[in-house]
CSV table of N, CA and C in Angstrom, one decimal:
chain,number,residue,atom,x,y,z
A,1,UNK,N,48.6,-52.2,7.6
A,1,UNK,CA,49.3,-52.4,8.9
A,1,UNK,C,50.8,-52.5,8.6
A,2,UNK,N,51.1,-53.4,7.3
A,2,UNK,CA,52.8,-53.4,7.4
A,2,UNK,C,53.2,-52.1,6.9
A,3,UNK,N,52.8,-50.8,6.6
A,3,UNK,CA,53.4,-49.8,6.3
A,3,UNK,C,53.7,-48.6,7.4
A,4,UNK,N,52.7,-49.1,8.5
A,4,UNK,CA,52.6,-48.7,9.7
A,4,UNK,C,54.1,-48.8,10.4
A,5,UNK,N,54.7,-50.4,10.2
A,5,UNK,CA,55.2,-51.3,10.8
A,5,UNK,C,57.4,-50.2,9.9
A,6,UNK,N,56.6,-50.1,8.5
A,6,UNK,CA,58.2,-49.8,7.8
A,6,UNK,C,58.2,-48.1,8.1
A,7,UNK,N,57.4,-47.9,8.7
A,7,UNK,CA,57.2,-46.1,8.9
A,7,UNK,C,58.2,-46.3,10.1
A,8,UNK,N,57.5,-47.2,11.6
A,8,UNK,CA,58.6,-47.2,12.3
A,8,UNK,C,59.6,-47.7,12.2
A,9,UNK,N,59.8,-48.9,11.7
A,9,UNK,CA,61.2,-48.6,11.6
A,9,UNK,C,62.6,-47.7,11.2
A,10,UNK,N,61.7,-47.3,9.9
A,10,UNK,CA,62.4,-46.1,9.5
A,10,UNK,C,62.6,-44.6,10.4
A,11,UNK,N,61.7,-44.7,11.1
A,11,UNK,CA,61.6,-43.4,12.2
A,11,UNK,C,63.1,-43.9,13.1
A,12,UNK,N,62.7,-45.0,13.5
A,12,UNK,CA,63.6,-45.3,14.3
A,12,UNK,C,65.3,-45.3,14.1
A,13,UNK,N,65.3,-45.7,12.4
A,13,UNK,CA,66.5,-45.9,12.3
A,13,UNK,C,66.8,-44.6,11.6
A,14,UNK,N,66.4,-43.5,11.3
A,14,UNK,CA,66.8,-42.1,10.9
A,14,UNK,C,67.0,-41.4,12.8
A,15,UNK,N,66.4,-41.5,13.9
A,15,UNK,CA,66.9,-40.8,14.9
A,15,UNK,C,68.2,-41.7,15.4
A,16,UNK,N,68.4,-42.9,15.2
A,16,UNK,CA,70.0,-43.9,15.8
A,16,UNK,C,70.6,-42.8,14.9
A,17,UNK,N,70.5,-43.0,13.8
A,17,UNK,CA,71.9,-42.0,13.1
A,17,UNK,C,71.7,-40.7,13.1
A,18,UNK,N,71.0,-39.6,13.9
A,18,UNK,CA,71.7,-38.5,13.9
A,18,UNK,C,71.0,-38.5,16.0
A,19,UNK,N,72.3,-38.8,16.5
A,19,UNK,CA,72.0,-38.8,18.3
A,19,UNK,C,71.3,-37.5,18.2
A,20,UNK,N,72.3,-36.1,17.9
A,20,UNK,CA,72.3,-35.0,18.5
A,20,UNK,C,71.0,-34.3,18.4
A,21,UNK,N,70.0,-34.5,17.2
A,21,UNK,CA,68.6,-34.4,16.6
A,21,UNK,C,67.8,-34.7,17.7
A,22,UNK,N,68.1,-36.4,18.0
A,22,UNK,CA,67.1,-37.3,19.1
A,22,UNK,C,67.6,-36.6,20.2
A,23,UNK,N,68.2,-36.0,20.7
A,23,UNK,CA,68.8,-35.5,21.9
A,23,UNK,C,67.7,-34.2,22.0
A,24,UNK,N,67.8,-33.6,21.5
A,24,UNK,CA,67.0,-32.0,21.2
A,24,UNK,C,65.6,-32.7,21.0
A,25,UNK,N,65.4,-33.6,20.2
A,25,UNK,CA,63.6,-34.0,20.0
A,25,UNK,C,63.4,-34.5,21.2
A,26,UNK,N,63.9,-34.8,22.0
A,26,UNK,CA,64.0,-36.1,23.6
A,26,UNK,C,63.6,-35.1,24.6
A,27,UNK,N,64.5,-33.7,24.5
A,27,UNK,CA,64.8,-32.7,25.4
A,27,UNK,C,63.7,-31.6,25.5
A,28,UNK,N,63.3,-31.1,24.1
A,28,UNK,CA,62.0,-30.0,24.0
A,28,UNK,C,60.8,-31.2,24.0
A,29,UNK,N,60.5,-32.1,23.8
A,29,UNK,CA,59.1,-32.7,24.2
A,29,UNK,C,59.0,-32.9,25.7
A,30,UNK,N,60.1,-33.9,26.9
A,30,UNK,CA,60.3,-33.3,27.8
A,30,UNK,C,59.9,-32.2,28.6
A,31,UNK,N,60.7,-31.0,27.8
A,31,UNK,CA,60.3,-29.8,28.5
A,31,UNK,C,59.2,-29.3,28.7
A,32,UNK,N,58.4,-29.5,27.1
A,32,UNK,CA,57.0,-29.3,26.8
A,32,UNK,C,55.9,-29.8,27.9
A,33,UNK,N,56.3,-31.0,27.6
A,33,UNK,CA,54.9,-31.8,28.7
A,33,UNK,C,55.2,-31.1,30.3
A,34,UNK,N,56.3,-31.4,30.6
A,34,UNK,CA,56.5,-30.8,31.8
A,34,UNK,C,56.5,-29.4,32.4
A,35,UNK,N,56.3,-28.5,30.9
A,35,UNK,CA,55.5,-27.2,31.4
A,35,UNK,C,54.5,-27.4,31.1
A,36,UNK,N,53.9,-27.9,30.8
A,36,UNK,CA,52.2,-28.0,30.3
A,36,UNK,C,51.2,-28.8,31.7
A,37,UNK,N,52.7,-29.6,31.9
A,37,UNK,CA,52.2,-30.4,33.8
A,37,UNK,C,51.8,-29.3,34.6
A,38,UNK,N,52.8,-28.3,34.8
A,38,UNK,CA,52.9,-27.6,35.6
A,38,UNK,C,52.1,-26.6,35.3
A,39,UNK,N,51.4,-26.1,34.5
A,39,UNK,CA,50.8,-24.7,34.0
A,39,UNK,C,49.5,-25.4,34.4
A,40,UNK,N,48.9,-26.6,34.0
A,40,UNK,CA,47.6,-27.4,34.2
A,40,UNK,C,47.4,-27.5,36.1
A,41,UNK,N,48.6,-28.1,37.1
A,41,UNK,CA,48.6,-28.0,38.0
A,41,UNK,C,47.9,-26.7,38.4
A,42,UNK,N,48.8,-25.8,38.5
A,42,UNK,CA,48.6,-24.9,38.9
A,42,UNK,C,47.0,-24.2,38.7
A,43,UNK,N,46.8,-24.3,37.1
A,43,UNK,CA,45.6,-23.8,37.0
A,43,UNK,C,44.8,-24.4,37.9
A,44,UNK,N,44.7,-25.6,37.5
A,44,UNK,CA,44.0,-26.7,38.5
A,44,UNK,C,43.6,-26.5,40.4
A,45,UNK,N,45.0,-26.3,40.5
A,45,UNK,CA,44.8,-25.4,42.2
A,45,UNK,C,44.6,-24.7,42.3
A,46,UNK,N,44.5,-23.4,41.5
A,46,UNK,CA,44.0,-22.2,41.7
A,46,UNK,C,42.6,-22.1,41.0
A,47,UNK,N,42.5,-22.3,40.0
A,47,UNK,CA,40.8,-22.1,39.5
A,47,UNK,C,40.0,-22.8,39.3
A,48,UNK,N,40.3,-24.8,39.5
A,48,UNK,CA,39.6,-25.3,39.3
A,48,UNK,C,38.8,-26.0,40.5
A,49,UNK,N,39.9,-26.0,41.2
A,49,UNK,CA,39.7,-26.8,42.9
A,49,UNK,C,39.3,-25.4,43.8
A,50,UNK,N,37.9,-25.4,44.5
A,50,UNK,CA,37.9,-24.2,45.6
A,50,UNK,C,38.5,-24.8,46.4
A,51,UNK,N,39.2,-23.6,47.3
A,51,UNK,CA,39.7,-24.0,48.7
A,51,UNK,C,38.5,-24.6,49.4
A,52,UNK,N,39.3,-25.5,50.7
A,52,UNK,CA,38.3,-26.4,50.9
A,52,UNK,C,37.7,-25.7,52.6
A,53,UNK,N,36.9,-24.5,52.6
A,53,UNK,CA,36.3,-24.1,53.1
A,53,UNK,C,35.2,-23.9,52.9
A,54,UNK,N,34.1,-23.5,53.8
A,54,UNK,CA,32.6,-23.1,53.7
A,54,UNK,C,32.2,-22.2,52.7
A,55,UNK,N,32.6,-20.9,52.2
A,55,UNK,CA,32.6,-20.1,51.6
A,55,UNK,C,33.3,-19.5,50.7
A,56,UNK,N,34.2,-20.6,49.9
A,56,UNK,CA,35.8,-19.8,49.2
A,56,UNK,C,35.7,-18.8,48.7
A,57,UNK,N,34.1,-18.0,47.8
A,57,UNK,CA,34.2,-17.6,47.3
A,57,UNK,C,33.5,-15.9,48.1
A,58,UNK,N,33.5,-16.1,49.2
A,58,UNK,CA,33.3,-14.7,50.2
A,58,UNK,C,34.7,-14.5,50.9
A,59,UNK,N,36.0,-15.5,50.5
A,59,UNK,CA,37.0,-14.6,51.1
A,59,UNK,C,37.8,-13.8,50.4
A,60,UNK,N,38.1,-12.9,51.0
A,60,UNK,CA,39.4,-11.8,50.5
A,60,UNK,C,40.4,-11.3,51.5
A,61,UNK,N,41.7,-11.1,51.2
A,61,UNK,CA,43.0,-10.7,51.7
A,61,UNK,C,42.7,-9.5,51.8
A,62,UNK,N,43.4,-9.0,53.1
A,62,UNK,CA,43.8,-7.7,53.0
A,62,UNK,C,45.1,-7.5,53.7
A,63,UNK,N,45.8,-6.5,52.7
A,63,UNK,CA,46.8,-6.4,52.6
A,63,UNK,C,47.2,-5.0,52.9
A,64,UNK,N,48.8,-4.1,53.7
A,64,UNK,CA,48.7,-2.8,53.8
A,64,UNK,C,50.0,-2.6,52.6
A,65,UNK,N,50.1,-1.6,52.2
A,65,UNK,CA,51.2,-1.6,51.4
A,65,UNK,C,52.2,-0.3,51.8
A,66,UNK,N,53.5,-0.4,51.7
A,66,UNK,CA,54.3,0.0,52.7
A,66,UNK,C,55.0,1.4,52.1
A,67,UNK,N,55.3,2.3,52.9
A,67,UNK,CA,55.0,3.5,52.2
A,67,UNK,C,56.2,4.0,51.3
A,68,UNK,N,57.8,3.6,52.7
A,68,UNK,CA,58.4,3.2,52.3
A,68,UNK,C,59.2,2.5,51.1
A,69,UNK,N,60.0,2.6,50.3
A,69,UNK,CA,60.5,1.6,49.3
A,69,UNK,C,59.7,1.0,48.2
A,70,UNK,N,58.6,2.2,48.1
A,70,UNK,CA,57.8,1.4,47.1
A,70,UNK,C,58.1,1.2,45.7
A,71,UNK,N,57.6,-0.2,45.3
A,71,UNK,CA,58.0,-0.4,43.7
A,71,UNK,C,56.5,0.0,42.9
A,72,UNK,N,56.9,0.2,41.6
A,72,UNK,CA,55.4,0.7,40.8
A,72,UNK,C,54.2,-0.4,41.4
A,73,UNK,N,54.3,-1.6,41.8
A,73,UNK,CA,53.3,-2.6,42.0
A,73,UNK,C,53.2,-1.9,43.5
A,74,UNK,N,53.7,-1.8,44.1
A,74,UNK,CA,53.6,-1.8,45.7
A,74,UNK,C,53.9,-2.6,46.5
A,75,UNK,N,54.5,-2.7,47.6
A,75,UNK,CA,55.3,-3.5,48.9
A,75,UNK,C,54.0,-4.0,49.6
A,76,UNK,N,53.6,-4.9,49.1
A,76,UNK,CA,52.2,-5.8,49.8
A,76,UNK,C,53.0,-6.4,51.3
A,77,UNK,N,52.4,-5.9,52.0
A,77,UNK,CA,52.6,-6.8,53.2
A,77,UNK,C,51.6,-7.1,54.0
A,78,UNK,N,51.6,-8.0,55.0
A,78,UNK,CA,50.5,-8.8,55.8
A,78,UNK,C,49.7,-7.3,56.8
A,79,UNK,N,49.0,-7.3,57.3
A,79,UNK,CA,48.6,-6.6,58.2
A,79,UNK,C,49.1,-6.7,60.1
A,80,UNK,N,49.7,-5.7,60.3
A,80,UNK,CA,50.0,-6.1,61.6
A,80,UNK,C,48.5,-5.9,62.6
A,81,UNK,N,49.1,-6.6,63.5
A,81,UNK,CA,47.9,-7.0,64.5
A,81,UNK,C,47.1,-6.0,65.1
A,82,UNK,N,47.3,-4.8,65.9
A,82,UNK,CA,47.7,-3.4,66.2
A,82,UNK,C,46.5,-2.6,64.7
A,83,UNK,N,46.8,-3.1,63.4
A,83,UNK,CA,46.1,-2.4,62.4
A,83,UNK,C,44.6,-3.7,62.1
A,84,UNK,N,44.8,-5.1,62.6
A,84,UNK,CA,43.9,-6.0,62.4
A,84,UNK,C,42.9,-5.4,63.1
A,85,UNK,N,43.0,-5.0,64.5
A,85,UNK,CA,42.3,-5.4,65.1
A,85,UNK,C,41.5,-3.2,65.3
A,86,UNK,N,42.0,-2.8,64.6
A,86,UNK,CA,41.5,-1.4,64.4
A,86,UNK,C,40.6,-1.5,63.1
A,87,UNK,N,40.9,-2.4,62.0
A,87,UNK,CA,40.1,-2.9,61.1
A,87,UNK,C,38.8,-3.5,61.6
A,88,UNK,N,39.2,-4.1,62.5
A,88,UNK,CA,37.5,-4.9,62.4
A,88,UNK,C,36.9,-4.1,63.4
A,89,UNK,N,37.4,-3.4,64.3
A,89,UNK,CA,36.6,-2.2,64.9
A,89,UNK,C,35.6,-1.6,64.2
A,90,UNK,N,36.4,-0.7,63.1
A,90,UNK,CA,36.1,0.1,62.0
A,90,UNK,C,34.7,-0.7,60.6
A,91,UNK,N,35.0,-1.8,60.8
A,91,UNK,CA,34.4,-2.5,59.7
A,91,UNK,C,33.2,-2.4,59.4
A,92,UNK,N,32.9,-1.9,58.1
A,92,UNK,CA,31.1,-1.7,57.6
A,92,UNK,C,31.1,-2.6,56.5
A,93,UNK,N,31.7,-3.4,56.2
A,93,UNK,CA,31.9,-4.0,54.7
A,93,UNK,C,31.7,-5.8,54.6
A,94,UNK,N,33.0,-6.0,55.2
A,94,UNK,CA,32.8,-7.4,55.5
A,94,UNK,C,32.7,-8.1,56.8
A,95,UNK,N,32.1,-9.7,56.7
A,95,UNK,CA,31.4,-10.0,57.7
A,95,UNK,C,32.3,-10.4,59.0
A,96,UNK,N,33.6,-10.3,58.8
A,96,UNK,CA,34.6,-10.8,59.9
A,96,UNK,C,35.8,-10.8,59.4
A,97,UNK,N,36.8,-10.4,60.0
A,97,UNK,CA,38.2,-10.4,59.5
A,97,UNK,C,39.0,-11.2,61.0
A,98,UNK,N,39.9,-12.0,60.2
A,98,UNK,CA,40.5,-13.3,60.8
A,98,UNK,C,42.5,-12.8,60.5
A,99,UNK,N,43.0,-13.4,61.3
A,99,UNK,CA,44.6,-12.8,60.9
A,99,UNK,C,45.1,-13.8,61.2
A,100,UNK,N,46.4,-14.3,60.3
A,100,UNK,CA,47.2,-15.3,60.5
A,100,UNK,C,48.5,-14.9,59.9
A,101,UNK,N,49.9,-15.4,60.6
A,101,UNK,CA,51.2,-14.9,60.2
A,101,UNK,C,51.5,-15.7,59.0
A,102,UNK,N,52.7,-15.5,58.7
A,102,UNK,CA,53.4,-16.7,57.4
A,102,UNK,C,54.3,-18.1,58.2
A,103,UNK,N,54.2,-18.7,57.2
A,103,UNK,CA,54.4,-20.1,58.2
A,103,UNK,C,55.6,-20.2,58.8
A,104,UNK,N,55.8,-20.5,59.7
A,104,UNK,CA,57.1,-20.6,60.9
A,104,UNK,C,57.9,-22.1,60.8
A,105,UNK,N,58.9,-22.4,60.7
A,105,UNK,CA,59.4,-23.8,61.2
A,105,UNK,C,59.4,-23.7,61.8
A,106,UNK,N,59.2,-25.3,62.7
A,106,UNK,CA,59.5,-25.2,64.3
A,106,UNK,C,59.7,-27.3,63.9
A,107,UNK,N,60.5,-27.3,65.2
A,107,UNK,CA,60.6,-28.6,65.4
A,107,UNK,C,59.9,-29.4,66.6
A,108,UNK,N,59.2,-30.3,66.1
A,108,UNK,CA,57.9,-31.0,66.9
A,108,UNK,C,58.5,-32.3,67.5
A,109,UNK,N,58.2,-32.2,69.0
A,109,UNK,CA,59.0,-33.6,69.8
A,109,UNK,C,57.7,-33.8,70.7
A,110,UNK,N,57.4,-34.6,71.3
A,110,UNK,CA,55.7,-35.3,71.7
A,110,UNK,C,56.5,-36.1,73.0
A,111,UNK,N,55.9,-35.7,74.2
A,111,UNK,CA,56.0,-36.9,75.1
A,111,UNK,C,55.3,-37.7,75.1
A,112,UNK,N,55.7,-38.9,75.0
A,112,UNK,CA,54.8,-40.5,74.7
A,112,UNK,C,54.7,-40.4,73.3
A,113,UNK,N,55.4,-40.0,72.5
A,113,UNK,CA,55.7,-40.2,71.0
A,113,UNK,C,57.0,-40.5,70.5
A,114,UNK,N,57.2,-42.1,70.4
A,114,UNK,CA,58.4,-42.3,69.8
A,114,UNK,C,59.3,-41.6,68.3
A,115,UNK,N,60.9,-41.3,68.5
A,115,UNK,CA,60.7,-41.0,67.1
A,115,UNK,C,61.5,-39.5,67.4
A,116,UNK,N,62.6,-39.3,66.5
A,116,UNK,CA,63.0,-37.7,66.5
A,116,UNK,C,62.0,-36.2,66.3
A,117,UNK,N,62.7,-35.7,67.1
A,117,UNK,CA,61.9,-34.5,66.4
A,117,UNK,C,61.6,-33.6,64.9
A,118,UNK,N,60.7,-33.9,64.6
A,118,UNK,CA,59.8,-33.8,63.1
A,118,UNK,C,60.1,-32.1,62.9
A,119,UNK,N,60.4,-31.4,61.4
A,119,UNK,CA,60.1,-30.5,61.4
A,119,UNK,C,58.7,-30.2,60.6
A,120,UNK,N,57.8,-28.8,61.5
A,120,UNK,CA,56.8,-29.1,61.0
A,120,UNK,C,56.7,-27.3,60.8
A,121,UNK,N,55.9,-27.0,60.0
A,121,UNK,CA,55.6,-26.1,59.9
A,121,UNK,C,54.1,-24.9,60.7
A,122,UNK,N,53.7,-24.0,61.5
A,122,UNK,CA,53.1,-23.5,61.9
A,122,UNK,C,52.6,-22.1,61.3
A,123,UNK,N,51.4,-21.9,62.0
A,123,UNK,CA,51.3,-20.3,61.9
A,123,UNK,C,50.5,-19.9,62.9
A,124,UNK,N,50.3,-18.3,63.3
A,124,UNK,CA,49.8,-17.9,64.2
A,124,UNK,C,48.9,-17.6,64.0
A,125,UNK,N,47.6,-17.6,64.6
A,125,UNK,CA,46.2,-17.3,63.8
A,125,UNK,C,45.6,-16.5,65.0
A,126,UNK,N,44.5,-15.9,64.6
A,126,UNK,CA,43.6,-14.9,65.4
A,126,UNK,C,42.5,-16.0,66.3
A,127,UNK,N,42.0,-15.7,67.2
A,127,UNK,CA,40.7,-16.9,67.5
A,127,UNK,C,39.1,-17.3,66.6
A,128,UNK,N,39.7,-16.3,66.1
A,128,UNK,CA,38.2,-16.6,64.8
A,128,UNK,C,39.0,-16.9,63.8
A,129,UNK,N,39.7,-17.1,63.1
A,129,UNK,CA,40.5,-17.7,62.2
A,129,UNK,C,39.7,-19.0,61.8
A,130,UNK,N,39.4,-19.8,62.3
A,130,UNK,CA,38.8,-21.1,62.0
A,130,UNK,C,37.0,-20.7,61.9
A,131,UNK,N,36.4,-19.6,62.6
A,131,UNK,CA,35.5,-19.9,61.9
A,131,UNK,C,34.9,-19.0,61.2
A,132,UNK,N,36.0,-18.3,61.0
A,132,UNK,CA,36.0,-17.0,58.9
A,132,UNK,C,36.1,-17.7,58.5
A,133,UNK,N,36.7,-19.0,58.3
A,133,UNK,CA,37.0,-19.9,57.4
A,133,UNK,C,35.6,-21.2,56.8
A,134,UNK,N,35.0,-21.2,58.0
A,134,UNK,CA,33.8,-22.2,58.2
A,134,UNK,C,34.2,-23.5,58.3
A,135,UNK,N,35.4,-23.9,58.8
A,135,UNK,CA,35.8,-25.1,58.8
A,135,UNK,C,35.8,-25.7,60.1
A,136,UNK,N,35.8,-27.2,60.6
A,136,UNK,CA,35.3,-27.5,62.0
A,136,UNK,C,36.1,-28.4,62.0
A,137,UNK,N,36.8,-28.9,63.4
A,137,UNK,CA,37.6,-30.3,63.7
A,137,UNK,C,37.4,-31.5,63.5
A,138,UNK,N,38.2,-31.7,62.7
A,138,UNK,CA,37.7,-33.8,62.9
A,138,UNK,C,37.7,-34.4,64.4
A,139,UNK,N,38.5,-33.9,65.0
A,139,UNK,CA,38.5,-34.6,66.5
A,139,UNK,C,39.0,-33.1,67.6
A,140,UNK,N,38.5,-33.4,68.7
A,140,UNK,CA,39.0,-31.9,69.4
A,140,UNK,C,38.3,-30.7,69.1
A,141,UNK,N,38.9,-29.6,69.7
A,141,UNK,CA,38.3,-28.4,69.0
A,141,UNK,C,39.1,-27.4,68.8
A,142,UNK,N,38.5,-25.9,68.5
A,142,UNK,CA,39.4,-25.0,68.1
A,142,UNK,C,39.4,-24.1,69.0
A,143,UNK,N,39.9,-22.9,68.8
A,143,UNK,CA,40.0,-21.5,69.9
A,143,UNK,C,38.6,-21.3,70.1
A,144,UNK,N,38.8,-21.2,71.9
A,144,UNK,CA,37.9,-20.4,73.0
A,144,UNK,C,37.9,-19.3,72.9
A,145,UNK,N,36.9,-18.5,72.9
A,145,UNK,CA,36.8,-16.5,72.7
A,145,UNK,C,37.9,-16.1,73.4
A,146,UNK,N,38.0,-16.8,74.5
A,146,UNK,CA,39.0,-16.3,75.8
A,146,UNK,C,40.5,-16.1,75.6
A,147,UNK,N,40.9,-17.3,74.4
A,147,UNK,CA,41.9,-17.8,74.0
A,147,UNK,C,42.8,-17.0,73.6
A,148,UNK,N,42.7,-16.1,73.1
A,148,UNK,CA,43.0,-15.3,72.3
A,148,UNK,C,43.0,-13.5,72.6
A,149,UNK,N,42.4,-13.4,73.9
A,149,UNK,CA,42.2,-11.6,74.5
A,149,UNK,C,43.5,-11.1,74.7
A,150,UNK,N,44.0,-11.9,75.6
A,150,UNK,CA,45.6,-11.5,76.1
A,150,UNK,C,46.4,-13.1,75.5
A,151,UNK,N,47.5,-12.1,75.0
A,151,UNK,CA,48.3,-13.0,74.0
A,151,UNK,C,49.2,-13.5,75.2
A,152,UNK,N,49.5,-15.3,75.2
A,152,UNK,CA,51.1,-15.8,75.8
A,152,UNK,C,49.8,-16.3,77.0
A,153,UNK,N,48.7,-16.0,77.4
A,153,UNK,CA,48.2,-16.2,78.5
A,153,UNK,C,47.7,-17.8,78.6
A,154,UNK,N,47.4,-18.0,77.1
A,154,UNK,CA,46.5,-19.9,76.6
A,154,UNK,C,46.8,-20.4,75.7
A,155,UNK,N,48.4,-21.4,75.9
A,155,UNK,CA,48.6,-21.7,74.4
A,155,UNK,C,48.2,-22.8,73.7
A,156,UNK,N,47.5,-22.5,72.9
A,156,UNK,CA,46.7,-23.5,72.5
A,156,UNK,C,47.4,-23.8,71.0
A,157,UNK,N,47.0,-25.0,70.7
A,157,UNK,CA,47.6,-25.6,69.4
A,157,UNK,C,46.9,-26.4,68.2
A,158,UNK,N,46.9,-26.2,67.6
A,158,UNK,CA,46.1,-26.6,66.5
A,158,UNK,C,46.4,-27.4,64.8
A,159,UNK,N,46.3,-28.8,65.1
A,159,UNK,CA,47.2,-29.4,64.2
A,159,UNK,C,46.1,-30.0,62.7
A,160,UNK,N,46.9,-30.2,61.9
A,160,UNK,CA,46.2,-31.0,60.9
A,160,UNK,C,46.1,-32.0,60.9
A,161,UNK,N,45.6,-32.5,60.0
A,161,UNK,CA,44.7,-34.1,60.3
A,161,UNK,C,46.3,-34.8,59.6
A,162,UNK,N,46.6,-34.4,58.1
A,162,UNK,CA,47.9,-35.4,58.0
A,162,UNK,C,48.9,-36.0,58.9
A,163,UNK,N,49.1,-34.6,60.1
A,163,UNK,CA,50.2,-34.5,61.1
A,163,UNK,C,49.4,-35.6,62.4
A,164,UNK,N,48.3,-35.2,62.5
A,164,UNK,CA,47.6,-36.1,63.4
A,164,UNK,C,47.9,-37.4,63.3
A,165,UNK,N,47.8,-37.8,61.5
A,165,UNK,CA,48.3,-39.4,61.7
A,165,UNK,C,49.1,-39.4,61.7
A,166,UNK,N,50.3,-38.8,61.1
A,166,UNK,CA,52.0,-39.3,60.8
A,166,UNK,C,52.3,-39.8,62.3
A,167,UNK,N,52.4,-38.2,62.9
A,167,UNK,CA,53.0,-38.2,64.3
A,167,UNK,C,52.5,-39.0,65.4
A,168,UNK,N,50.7,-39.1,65.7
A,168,UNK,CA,50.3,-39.2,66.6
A,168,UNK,C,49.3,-40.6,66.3
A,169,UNK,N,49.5,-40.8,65.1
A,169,UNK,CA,48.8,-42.5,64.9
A,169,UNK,C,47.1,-42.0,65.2
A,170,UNK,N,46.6,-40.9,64.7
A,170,UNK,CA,45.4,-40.3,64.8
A,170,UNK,C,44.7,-40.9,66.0
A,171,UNK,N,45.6,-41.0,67.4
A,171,UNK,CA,44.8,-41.3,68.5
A,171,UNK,C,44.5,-39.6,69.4
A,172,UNK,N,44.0,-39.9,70.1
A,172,UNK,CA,43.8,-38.5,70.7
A,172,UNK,C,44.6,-38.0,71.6
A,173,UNK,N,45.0,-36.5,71.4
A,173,UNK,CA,46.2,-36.0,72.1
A,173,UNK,C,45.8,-34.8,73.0
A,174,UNK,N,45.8,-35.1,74.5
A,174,UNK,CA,44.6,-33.7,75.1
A,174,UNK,C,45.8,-33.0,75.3
């Protein structure tokens, strides 16, 4: 144990006299762990955690690629609606196709909710959207078949349970 004891010290008192050494040993161990945080993260959310839906492993993206400006990879873009909705016409393959835009800011103000207006983030989804997903409401519900025929006609909104508490004290908001 006391060799243990003269090992540190000596560790210790060889990095006081050269800073610039401890600076660089301080700096790449740092960087290390902290890419190794992030590489683990990531894997972690992507391959180890399924999305937290009914089926994660029956969904798939589809994507059009633009004909336009193409790079060797291709110009992936979302499907416009117009081409969604000729897809699932057409469809022999899979069991339902769902469409949703990329997320929108918007700023959230609530009557009978104290408190500035919140920025929150949105997206626009198809009326099956929620159940290609297989997912179901904690409180309330989701899109009516109807909801969704003629666009601008029923606007309906659909929040998450975090936002449910922050903003609304997870009481119920018709």
């Amino acid at each position: 144990m006391d060799t243990i004891w003269q090992d540190i010290r000596y560790s210790v008192r060889t990095l006081v006299k050269t800073p610039a050494f401890t600076i660089a040993a301080v700096v790449s161990l740092a960087l290390g762990i902290g890419a190794n945080t992030t590489i683990f993260t990531l894997l972690n959310t992507l391959f180890l955690n399924p999305l937290p839906v009914a089926r994660p492993s029956e969904l798939v993206a589809v994507l059009t690629v633009a004909s336009r400006n193409a790079t060797q990879f291709g110009n992936l873009l979302p499907l416009s609606y117009p081409n969604l909705k000729d897809f699932r016409e057409r469809n022999a393959v899979l069991t339902d196709l769902a469409g949703y835009s990329p997320p929108l800011a918007l700023s959230l103000s609530a009557s009978g909710v104290t408190g500035e207006p919140q920025r929150v983030f949105a997206q626009l989804v198809t009326g099956n959207y929620f159940d290609v997903l297989g997912v179901r409401p904690a409180a309330g519900r989701f899109f009516a078949p109807d909801e969704d025929r003629t666009p601008g006609t029923h606007p309906v909104a659909v929040m998450g349970y975090g936002l449910w508490q922050r903003r609304f004290g997870g009481r119920y908001c018709p």
